[in-house]
Coordinates of C-alpha atoms and ligand atoms in Angstrom, one line a residue:
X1 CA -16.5 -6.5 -15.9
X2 CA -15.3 -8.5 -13.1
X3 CA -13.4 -11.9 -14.5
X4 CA -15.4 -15.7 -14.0
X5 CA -13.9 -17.1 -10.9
X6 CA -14.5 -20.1 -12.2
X7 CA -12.4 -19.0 -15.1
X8 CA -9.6 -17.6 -12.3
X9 CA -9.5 -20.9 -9.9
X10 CA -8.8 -23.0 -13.3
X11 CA -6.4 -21.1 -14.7
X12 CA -4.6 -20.3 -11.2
X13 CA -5.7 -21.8 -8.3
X14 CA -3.1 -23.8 -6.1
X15 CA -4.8 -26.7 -4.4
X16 CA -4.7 -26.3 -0.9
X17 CA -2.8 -22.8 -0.9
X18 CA -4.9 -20.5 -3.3
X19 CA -8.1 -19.2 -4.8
X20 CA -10.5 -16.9 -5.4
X21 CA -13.6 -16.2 -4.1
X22 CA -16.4 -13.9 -4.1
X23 CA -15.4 -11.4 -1.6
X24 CA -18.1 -8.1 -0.2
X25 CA -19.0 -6.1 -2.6
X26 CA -18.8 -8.8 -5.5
X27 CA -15.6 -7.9 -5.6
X28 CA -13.2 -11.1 -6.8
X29 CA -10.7 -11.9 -3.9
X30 CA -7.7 -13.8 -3.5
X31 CA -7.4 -16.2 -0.4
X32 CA -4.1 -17.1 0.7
X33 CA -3.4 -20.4 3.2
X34 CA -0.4 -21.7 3.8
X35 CA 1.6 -23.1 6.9
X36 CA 3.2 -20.0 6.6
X37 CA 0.7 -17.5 6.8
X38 CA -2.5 -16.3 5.3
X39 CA -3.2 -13.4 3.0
X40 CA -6.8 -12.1 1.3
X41 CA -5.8 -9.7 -2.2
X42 CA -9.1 -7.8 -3.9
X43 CA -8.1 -8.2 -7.6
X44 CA -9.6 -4.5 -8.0
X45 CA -6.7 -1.9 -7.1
X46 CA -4.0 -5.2 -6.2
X47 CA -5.3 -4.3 -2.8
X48 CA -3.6 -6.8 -0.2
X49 CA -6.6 -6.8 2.2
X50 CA -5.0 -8.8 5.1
X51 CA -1.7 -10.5 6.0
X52 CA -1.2 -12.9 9.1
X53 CA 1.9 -14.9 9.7
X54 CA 1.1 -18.2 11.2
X55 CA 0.8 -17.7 15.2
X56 CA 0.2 -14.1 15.2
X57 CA -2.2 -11.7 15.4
X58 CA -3.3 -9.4 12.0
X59 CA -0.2 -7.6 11.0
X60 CA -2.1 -5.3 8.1
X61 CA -5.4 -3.3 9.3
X62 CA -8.8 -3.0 7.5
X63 CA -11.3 -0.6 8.9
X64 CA -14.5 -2.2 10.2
X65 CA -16.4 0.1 8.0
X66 CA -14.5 -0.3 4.8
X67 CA -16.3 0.5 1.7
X68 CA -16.4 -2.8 -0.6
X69 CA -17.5 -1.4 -4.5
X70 CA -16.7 -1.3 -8.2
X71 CA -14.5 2.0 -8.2
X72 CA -14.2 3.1 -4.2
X73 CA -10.9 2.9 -2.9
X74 CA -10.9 0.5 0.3
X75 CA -10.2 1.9 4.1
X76 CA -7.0 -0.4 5.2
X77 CA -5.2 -2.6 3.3
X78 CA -2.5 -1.6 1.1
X79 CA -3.9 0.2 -1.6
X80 CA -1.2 1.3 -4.2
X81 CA -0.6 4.9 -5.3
X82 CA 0.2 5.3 -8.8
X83 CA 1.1 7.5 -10.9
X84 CA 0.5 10.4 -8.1
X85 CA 0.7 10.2 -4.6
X86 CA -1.6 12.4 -3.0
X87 CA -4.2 14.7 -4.0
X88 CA -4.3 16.5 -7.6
X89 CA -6.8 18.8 -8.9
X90 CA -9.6 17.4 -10.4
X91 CA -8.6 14.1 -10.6
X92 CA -8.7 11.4 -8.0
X93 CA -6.1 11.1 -4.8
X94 CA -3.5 9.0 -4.9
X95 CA -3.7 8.3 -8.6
X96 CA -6.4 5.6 -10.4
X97 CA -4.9 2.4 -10.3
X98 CA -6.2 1.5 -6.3
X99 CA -9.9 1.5 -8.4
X100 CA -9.2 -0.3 -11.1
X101 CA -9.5 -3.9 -12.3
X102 CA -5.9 -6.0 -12.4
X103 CA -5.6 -8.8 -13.9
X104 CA -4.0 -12.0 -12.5
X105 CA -0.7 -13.1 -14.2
X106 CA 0.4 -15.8 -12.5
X107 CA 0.4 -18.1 -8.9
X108 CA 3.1 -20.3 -7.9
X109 CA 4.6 -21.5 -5.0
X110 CA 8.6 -21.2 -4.2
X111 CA 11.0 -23.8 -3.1
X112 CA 10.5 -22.3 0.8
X113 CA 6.6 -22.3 0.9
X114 CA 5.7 -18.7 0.2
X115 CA 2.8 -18.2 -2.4
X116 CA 4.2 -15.7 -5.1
X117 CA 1.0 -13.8 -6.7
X118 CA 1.3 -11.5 -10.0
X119 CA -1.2 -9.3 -10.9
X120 CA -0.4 -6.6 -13.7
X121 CA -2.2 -3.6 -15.4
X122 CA -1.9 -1.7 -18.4
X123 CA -3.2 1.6 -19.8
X124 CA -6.7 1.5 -21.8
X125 CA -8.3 4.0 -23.1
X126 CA -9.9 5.3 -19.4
X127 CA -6.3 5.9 -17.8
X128 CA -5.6 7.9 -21.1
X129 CA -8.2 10.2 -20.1
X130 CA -6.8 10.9 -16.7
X131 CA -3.0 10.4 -17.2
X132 CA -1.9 10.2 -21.3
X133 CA 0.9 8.0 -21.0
X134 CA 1.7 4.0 -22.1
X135 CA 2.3 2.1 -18.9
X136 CA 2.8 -1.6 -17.7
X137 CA 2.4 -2.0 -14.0
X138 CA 3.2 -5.3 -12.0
X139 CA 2.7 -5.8 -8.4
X140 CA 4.8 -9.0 -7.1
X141 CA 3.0 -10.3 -3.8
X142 CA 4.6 -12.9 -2.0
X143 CA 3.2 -14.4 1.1
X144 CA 5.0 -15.8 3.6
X145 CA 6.2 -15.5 7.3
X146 CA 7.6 -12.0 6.3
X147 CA 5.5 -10.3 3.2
X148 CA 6.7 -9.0 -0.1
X149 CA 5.6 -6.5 -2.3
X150 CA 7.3 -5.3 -5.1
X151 CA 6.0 -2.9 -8.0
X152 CA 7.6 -2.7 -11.7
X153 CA 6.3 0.6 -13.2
X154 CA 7.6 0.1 -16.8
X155 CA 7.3 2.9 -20.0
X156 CA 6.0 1.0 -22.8
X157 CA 5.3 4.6 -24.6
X158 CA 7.3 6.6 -26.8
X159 CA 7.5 9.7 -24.1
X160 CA 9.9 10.1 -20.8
X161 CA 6.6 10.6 -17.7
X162 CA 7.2 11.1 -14.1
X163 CA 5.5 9.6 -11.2
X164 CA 5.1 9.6 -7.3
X165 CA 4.3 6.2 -6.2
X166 CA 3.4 4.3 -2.4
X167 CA 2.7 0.9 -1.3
X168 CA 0.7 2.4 1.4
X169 CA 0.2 0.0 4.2
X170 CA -1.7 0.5 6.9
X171 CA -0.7 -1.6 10.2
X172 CA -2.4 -3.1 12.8
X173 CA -1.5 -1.2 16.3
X174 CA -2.9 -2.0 20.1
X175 CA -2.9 1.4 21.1
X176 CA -1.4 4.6 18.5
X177 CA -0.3 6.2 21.5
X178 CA 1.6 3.7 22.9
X179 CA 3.4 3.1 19.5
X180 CA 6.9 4.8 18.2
X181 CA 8.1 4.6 14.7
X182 CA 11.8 4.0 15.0
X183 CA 14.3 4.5 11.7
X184 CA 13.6 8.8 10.9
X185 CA 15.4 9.9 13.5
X186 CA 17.0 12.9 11.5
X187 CA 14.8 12.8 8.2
X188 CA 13.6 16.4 7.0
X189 CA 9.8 15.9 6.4
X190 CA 7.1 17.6 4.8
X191 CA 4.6 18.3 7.5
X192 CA 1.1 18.3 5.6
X193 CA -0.6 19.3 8.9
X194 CA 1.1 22.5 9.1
X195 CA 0.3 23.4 5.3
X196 CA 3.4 21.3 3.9
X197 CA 6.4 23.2 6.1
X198 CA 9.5 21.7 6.2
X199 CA 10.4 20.2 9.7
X200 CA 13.2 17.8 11.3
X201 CA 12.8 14.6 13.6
X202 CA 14.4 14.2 16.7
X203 CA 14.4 10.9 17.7
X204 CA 11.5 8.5 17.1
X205 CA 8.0 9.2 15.8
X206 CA 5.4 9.5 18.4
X207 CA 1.1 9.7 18.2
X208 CA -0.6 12.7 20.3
X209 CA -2.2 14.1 17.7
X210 CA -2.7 14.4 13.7
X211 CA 0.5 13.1 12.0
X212 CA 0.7 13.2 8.4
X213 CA 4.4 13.9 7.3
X214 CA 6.1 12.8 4.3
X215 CA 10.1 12.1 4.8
X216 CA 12.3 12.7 2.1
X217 CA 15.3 11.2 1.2
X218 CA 15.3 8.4 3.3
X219 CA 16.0 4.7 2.0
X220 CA 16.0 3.1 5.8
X221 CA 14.3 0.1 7.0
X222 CA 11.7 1.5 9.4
X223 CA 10.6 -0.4 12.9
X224 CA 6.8 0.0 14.2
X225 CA 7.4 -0.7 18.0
X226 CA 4.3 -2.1 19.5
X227 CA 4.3 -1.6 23.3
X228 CA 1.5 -3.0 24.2
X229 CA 2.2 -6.3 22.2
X230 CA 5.4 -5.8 22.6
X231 CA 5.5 -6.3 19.6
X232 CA 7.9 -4.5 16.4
X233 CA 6.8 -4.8 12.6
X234 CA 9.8 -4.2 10.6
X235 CA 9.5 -2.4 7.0
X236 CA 12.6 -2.0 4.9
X237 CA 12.1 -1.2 1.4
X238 CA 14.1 -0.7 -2.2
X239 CA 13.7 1.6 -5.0
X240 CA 12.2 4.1 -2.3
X241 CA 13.5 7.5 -1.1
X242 CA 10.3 8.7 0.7
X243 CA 8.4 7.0 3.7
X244 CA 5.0 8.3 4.9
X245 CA 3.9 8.4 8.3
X246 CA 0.1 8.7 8.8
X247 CA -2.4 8.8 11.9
X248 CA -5.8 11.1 10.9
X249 CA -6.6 11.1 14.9
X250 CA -10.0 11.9 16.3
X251 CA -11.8 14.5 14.8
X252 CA -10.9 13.4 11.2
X253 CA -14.2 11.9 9.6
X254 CA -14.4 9.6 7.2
X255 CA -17.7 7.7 5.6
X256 CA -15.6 4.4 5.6
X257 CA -13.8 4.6 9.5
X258 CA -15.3 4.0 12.2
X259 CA -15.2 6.1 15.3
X260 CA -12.0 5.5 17.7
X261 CA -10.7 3.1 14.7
X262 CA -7.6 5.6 15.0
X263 CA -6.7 4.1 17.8
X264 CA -5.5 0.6 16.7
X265 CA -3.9 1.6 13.1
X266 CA -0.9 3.3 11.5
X267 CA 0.2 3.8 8.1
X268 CA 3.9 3.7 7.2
X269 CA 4.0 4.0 3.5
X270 CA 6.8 2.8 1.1
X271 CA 7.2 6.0 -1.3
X272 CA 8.2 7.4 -4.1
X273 CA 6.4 11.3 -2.6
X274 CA 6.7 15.1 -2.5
X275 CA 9.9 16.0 -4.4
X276 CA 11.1 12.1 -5.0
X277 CA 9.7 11.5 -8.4
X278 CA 10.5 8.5 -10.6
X279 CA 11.7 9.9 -13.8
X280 CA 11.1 7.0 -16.9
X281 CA 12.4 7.1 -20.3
X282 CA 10.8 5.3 -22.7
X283 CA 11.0 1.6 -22.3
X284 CA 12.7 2.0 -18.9
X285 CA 11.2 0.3 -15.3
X286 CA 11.3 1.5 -11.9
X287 CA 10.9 -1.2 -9.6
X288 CA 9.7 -0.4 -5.9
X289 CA 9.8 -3.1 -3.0
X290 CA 8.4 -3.0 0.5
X291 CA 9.4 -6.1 3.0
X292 CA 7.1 -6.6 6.4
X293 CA 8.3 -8.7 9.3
X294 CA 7.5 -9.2 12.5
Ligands
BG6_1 C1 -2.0 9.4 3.3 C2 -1.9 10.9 3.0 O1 -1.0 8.8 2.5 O2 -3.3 9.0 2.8 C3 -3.0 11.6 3.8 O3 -0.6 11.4 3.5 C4 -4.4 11.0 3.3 O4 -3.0 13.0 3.5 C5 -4.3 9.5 3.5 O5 -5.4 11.6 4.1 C6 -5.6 8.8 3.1 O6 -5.9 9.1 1.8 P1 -7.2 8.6 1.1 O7 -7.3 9.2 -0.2 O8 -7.1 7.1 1.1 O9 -8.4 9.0 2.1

């Protein structure tokens, strides 16, 4: 059951900066607006829907024909992979927590401006069924001219588990083939468009065709360079030895992408992926952080 707003803008809202409104779907939303920048959250999945610093154009894409419902995972955004990144038999991709209800946990603003959003989720008895472990999860949003998001995967069971995790955020771009991805040069990748083989890159990412490639064992800050803006998003990350690189190019369907929406969007994906699992011991956290800037 989705929570009152009412109920959420009296317990959290911050006058003039925060608060939650009815968003598609029915789904409850989170509006950011600061001097700084503005920001919309879906409290279903902690899905950052949007991200704008002040003066510039949409940093964080959203497909025009993104599915807004209780239980669909949203086209765009930044939906959050946990405890599996990727597919797995029978069970939904990229784990269950992008579909499920968070709750909110706090809303503050810091000493610089930047609204600081908590929301948190624990295991119930419906995440038992797919994944049988004890788990708090906290996703640590804060909005500002650069963005922050940091999730705190904690063990609150009695057993070790291991997970793959992502903050996978897809980007705004003028033109995907007129866009490099600087920072891999190097990196040994898993290319999932030739069946998972191993590969190298030499020199920067670039777009002609299907990419889909997860580097391994890479902790560096990445750089999306825009050439038709001229324009380069920054994404460095902690707590991260993977980074995915995504573009499903033309003939990839999908019910909630519009046709030619491949064009203006890229995903680089703050990961824990392929063989960089998160090993927790009871009552241990792992703590994951992705930083945008323009
Ligand atoms: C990427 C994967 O992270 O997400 C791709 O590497 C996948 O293989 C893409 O197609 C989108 O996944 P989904 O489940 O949101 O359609």
């Amino acid at each position: 059951m989705n929570p009152s707003l009412d109920m959420l803008n009296r317990q959290f809202a911050l006058p003039g900066a925060l608060h939650f409104v009815n968003g598609s779907g029915d789904l409850p939303v989170v509006e950011i607006q600061t001097p700084l920048a503005s920001a919309r959250v879906a409290l279903q999945g902690a899905h950052l829907l949007a991200w704008q610093p002040a003066g510039a154009t949409p940093v964080i894409w959203l497909s025009q024909a993104a599915m807004f419902a209780p239980g669909t995972p949203v086209r765009g955004g930044v939906p959050v992979c946990w405890p599996w990144f990727g597919a797995r038999d029978g069970l939904p991709a990229h784990g269950f927590v992008r579909t499920r209800m968070w709750q909110v946990r706090a809303a503050s603003t810091d000493e610089t401006g930047q609204v600081v959003l908590r929301l948190g989720l624990q295991d119930d008895a419906d995440t038992r069924a797919l994944w049988d472990h004890a788990f708090d999860l906290e996703l640590v949003l804060t909005v500002g001219t650069t963005l922050g998001m940091t999730l705190i995967s904690r063990n609150t069971g009695d057993q070790p588990f291991t997970l793959t995790d992502a903050l996978h955020t897809y980007f705004c771009v003028a033109d995907i083939e007129r866009t490099t991805v600087q920072g891999l040069d190097g990196c040994d990748y898993l290319d999932k468009v030739q069946n998972f083989a191993w590969a190298r890159q030499s020199g920067p990412v670039e777009f002609a065709d299907e990419t889909d490639r997860i580097y391994v064992d890479t902790t560096a800050d990445c750089l999306i360079e825009d050439q038709v803006q001229r324009r380069s998003i920054r994404v460095s990350k902690r707590g991260s030895s993977s980074t995915v690189v995504w573009n499903p190019w033309r003939d990839k369907v999908f019910a909630d992408m519009a046709a030619g929406e491949y064009q203006q969007m890229l995903c680089v994906e703050t990961c824990n992926a392929g063989p960089d699992q998160v090993n927790l011991t009871p009552g241990q956290s792992h703590v994951l952080t992705a930083h945008i800037s323009l």
